Short mmCIF file of C-alpha atoms in Angstrom, two decimals:
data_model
loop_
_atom_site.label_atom_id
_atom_site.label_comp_id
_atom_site.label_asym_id
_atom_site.label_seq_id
_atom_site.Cartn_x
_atom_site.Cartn_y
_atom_site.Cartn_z
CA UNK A 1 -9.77 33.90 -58.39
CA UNK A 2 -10.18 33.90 -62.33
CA UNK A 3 -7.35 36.16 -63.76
CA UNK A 4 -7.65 36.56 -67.43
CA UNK A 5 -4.70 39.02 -69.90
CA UNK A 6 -2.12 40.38 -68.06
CA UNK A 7 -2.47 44.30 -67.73
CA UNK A 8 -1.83 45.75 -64.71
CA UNK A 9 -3.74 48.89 -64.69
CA UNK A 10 -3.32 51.62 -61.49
CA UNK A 11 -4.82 55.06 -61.16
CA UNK A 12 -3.75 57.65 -58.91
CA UNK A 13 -1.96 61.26 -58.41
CA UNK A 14 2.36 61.27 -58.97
CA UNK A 15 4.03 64.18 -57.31
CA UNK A 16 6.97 65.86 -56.50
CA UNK A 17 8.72 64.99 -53.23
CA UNK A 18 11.62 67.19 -51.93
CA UNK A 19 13.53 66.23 -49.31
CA UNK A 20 16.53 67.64 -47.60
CA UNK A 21 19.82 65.43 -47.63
CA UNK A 22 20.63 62.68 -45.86
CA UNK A 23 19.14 62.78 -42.47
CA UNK A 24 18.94 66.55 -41.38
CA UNK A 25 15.53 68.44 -40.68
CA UNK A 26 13.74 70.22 -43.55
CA UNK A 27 15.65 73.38 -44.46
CA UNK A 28 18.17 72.73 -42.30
CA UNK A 29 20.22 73.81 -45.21
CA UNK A 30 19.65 75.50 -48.43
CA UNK A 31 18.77 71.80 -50.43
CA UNK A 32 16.27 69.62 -51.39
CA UNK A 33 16.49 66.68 -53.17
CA UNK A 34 14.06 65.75 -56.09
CA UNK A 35 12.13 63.03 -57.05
CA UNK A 36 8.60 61.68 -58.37
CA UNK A 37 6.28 59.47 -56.19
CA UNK A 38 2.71 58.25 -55.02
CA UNK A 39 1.22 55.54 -53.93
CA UNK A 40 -0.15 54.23 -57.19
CA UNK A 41 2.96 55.38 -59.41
CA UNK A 42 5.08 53.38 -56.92
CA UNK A 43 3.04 50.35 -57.30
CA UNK A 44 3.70 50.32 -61.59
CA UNK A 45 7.15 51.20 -61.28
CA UNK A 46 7.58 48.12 -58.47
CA UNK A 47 4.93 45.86 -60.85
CA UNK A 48 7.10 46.72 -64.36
CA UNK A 49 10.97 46.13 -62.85
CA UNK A 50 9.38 42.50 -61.45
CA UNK A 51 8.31 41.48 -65.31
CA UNK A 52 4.77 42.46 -65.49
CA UNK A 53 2.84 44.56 -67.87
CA UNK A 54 1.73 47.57 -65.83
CA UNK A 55 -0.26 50.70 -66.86
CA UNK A 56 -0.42 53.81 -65.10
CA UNK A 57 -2.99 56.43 -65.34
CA UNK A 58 -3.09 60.26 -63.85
CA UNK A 59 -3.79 63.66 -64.60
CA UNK A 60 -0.65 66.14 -65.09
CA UNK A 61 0.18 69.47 -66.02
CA UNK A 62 1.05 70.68 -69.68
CA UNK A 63 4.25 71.68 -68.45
CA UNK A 64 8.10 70.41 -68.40
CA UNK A 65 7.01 69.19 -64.94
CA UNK A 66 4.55 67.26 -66.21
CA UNK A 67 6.18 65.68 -68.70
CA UNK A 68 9.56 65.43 -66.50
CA UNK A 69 6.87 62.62 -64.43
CA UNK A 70 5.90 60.82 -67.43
CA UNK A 71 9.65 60.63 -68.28
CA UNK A 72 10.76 59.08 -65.38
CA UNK A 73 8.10 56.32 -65.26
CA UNK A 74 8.70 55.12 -68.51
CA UNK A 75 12.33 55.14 -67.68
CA UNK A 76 11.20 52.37 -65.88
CA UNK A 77 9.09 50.02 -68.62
CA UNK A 78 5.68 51.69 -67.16
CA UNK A 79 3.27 52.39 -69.93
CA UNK A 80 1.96 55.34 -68.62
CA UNK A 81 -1.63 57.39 -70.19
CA UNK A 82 -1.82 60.71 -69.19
CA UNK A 83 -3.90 63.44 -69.22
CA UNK A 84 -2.76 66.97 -69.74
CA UNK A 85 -4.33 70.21 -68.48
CA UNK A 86 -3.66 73.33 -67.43
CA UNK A 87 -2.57 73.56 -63.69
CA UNK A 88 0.23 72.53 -61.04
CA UNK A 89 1.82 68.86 -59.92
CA UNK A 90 1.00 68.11 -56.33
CA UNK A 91 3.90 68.26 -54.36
CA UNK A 92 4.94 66.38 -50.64
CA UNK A 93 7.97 67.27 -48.46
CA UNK A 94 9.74 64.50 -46.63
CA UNK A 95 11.56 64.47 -43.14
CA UNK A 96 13.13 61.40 -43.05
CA UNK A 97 13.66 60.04 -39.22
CA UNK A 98 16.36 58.58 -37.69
CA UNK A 99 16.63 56.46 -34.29
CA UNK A 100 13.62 57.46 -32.39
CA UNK A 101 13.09 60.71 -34.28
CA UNK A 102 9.89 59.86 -36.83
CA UNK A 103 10.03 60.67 -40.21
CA UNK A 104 7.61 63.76 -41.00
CA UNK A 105 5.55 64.41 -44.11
CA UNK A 106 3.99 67.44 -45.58
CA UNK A 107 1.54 68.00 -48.01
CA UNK A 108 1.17 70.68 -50.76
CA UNK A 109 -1.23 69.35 -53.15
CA UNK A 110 -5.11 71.02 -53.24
CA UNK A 111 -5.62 72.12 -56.72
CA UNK A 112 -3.42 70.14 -58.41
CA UNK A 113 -4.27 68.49 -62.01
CA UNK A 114 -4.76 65.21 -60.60
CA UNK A 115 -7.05 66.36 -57.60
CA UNK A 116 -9.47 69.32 -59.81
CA UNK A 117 -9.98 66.29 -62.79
CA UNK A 118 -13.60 64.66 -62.84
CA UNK A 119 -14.86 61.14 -64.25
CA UNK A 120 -15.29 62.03 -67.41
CA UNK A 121 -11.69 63.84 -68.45
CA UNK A 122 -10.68 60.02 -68.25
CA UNK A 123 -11.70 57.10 -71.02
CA UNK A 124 -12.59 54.69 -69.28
CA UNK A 125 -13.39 52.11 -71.35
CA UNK A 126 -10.07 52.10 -73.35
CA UNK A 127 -8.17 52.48 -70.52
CA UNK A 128 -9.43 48.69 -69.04
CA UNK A 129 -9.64 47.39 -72.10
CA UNK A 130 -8.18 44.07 -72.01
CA UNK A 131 -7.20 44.74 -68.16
CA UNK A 132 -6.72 41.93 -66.17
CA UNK A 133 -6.00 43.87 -62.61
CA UNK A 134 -6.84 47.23 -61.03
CA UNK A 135 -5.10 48.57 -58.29
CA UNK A 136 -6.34 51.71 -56.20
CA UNK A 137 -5.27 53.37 -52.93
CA UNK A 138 -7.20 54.75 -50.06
CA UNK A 139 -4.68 57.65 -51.18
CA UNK A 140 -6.79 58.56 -54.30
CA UNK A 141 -10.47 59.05 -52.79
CA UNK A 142 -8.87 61.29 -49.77
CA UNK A 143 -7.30 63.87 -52.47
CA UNK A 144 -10.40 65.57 -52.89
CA UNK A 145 -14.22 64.88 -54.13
CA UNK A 146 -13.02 65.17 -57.60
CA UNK A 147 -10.42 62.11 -57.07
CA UNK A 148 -13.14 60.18 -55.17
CA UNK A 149 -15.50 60.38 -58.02
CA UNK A 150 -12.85 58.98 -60.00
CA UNK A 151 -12.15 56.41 -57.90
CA UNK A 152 -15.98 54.68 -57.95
CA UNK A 153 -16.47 55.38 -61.51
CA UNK A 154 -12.84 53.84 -62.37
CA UNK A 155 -13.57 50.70 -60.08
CA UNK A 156 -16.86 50.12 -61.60
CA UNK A 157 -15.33 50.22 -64.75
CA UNK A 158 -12.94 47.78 -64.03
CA UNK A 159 -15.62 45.56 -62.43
CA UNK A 160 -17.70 45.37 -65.82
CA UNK A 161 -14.19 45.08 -67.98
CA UNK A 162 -13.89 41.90 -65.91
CA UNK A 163 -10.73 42.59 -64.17
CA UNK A 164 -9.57 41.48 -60.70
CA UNK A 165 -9.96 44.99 -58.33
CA UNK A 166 -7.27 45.84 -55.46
CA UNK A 167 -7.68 48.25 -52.81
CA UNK A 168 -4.73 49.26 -50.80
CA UNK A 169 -6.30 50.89 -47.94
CA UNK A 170 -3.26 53.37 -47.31
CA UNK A 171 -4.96 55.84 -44.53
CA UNK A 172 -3.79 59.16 -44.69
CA UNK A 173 -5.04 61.23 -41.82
CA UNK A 174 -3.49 64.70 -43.16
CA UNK A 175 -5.63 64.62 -46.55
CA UNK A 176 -9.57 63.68 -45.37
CA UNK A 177 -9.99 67.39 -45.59
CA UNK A 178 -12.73 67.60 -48.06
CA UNK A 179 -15.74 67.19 -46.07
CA UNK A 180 -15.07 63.50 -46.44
CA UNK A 181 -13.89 61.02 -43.36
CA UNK A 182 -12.33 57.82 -44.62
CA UNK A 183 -15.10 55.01 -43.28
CA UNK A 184 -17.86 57.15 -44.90
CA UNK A 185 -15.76 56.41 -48.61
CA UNK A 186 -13.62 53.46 -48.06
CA UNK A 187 -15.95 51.42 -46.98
CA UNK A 188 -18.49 51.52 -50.05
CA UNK A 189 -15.05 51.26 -52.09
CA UNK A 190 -14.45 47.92 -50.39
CA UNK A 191 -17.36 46.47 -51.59
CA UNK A 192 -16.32 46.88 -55.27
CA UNK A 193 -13.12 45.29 -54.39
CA UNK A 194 -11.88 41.32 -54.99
CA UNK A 195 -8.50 41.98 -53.03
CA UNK A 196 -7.87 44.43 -49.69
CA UNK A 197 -4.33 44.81 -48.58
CA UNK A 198 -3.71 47.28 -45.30
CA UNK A 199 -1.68 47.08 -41.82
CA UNK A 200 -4.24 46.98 -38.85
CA UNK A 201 -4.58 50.31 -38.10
CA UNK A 202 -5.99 50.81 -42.12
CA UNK A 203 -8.54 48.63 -41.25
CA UNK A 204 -9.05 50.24 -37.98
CA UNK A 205 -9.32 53.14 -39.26
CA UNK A 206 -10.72 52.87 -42.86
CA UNK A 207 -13.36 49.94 -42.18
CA UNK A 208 -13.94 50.29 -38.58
CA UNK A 209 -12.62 46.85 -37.52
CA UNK A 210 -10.04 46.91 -34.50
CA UNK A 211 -7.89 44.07 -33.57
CA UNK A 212 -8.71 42.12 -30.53
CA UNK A 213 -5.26 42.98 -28.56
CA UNK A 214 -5.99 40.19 -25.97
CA UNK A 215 -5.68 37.27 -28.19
CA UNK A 216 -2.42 36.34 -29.16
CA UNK A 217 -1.59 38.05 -32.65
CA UNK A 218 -1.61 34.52 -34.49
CA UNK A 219 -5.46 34.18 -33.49
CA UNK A 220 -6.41 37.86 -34.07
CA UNK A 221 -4.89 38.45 -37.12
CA UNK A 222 -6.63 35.48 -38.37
CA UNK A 223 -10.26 37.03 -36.95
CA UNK A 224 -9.29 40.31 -38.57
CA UNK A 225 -8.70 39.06 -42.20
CA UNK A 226 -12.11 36.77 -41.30
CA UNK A 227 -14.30 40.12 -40.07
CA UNK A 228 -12.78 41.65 -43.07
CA UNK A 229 -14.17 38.80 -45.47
CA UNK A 230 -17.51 38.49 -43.32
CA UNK A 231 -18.52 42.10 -43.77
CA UNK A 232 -17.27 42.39 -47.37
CA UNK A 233 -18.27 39.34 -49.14
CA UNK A 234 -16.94 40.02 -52.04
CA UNK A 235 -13.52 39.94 -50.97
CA UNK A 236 -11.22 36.98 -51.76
CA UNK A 237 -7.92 37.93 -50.51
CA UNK A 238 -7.04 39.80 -47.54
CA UNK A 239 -3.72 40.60 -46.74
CA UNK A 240 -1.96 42.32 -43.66
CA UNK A 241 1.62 43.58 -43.34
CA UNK A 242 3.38 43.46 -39.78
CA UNK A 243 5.52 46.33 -39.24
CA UNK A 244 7.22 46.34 -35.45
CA UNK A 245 9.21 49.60 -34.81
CA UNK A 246 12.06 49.05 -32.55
CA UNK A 247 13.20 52.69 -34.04
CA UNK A 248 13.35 54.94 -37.42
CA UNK A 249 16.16 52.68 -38.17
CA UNK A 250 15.33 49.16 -37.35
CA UNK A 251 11.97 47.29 -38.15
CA UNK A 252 10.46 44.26 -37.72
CA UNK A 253 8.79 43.05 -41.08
CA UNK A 254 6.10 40.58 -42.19
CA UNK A 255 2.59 39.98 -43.38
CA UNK A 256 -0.56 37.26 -43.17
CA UNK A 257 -3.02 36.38 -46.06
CA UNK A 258 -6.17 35.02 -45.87
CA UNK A 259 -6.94 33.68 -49.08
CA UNK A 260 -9.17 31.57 -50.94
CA UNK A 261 -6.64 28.71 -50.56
CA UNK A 262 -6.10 29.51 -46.51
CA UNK A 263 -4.43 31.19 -44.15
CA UNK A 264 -0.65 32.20 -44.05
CA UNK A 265 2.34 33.97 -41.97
CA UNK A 266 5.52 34.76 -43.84
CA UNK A 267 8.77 34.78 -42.81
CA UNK A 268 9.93 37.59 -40.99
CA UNK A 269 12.48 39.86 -41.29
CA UNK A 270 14.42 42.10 -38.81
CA UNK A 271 15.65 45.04 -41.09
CA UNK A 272 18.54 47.45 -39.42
CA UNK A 273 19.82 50.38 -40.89
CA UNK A 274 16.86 50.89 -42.70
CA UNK A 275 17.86 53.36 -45.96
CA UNK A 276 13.87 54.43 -46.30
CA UNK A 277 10.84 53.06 -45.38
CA UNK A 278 8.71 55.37 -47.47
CA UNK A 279 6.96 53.04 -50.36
CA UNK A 280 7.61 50.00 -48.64
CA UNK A 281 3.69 49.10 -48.42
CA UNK A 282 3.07 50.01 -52.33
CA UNK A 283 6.00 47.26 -52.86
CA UNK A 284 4.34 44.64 -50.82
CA UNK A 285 0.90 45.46 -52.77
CA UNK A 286 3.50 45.42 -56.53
CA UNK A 287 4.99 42.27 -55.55
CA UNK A 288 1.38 40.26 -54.51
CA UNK A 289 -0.46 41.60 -57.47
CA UNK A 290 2.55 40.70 -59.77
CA UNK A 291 3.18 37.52 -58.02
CA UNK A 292 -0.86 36.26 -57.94
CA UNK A 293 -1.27 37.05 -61.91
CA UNK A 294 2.37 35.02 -62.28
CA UNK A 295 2.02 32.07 -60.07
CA UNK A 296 -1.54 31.96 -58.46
CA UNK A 297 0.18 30.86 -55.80
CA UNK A 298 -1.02 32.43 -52.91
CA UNK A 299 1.40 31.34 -49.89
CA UNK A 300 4.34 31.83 -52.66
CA UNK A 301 2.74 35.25 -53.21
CA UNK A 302 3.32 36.43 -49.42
CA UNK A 303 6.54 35.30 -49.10
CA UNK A 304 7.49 36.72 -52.18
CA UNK A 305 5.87 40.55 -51.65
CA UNK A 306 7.09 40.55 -48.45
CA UNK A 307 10.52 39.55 -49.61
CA UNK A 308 10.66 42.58 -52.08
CA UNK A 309 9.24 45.33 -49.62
CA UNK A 310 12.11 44.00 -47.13
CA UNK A 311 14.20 44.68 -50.29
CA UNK A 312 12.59 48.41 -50.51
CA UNK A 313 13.85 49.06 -46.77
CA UNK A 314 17.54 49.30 -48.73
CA UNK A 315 16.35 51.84 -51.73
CA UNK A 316 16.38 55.21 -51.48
CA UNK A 317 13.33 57.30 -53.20
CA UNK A 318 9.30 56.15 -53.66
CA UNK A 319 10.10 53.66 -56.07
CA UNK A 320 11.21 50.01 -55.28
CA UNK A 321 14.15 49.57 -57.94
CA UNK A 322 14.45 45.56 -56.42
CA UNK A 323 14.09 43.20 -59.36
CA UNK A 324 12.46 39.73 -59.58
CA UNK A 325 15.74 37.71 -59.29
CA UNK A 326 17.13 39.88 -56.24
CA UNK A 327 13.89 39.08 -54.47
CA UNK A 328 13.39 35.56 -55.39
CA UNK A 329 17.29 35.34 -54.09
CA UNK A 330 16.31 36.79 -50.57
CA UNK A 331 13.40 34.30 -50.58
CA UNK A 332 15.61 31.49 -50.86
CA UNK A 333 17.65 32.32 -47.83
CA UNK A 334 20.36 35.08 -49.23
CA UNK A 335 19.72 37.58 -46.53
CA UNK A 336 23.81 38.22 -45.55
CA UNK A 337 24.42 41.10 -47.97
CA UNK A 338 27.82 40.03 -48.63
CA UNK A 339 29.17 41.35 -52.07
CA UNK A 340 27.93 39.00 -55.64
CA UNK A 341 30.95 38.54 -57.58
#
């Protein structure tokens, strides 16, 4: 894979989440607490705290809301390019689960900035300028037909700038509302891409390809990535994370790559206690993007975004706040939590 510059552009909608304290049920008492996220937004945030040069683009509001968002992501060393009109932020609630209680989320964002904005409210052209990477979510397309639009026209554009295109497949079953069903647009999105990243049941559901459950896992996550790469030949890199859920608060975490180099299966880690999970797949795609433009490296890659997402499993919020040192230290075996003095 040719990588040239080293902008790391993403393009998707930032909300507001609420969620009540702690672990209790949504309004179980008068409080909610506050804070920005999305799937794309996450992925900057992660991509900028690691060392790289990332660039976020959305639509907002020409509010204090609006502005509160672009705030807080370049708090964080994201250069962020957005585009004010008049209208509302989307908004998402959060349950967060505990022991075999799920985690819940609820939507609240049709007619929002990001989801009523067509093609042409964004420049495209200066916005890949000199773009070496775009990354995109299965997120963006299901907003509405007004983010899918976006989504083809901004992948095209970053096909012709020359840059290297991701696709996190990230289905989302509550938001193919639109008319829409996620094969019908993910698929033709696939085909513009150079790297898809997804769990199995993404690319179950998104692409149509199941796992074959009767092989052992070693063998069919290797046909997977391979069915992936056969039907879109376009794609270089294909990359799976493992998630086994003993319970809300302990997980089994890990990923496989199939690459233009070979095949690999990191390290994995059991994670108890687990803070949030919420994010933890936008780190994983942060940390390989960051870590392929970086290194090249594409085993060292893995181990490395599947190092930080484990690191996300500790972090409250959307955003991953691990750095590049604290997740090159967990990839070289300090996994005991015990206090750095």
């Amino acid at each position: 894979m040719h990588i040239s510059g080293d902008k790391i552009v993403t393009f998707g909608e930032i909300m507001l989440r609420l969620r009540p304290p702690g672990r209790e049920l949504l309004f179980q008492s008068p409080s909610l607490e506050t804070v920005f996220g999305g799937s794309e937004a996450n992925v900057a945030v992660s991509v900028a705290l690691l060392g790289g040069k990332a660039v976020y683009v959305t639509a907002l509001p020409a509010n204090a809301v609006g502005e509160a968002a672009v705030r807080t992501l370049r708090a964080y060393g994201v250069d962020v390019q957005p585009y004010f009109r008049e209208g509302r932020l989307g908004i998402y609630y959060l349950e967060g689960g505990a022991c075999q209680r799920p985690s819940q989320v609820i939507y609240d964002r049709d007619g929002s900035c990001f989801s009523v904005s067509a093609p042409d409210t964004y420049n495209w052209n200066h916005i890949f300028e000199d773009a070496a990477w775009f990354h995109l979510s299965g997120v963006t397309p299901a907003v509405s037909q007004c983010a899918c639009d976006c989504a083809f026209t901004a992948v095209s554009a970053a096909k012709k700038a020359g840059a290297v295109v991701s696709l996190d497949l990230n289905y989302r079953k509550k938001l193919w509302r639109y008319g829409k069903s996620a094969p019908d647009v993910l698929r033709d999105l696939a085909r513009g891409a150079d790297v898809i990243i997804a769990n199995e049941e993404d690319i179950q559901k998104c692409l149509g390809i199941c796992l074959d459950e009767r092989k052992h896992p070693d063998e069919a996550y290797k046909e997977l990535c391979g069915e992936v790469k056969n039907q879109f030949p376009d794609v270089s890199i294909v990359a799976v994370t493992l998630r086994c859920s003993y319970s809300a608060d302990r997980n089994g975490w890990s990923a496989v790559l199939s690459g233009e180099e070979g095949y690999y299966v990191s390290q994995q880690y059991d994670i108890e206690n687990i803070v949030e999970r919420v994010g933890a797949g936008d780190s994983f795609a942060a940390a390989l993007i960051y870590s392929l433009t970086e290194w090249g490296d594409e085993k060292k890659a893995l181990e490395f975004a599947v190092a930080s997402s484990c690191l996300k499993h500790s972090i409250s919020g959307d955003f991953n706040l691990a750095t590049r040192e604290q997740v090159l230290s967990l990839m070289n075996g300090n996994d005991t939590g015990r206090i750095q003095r």
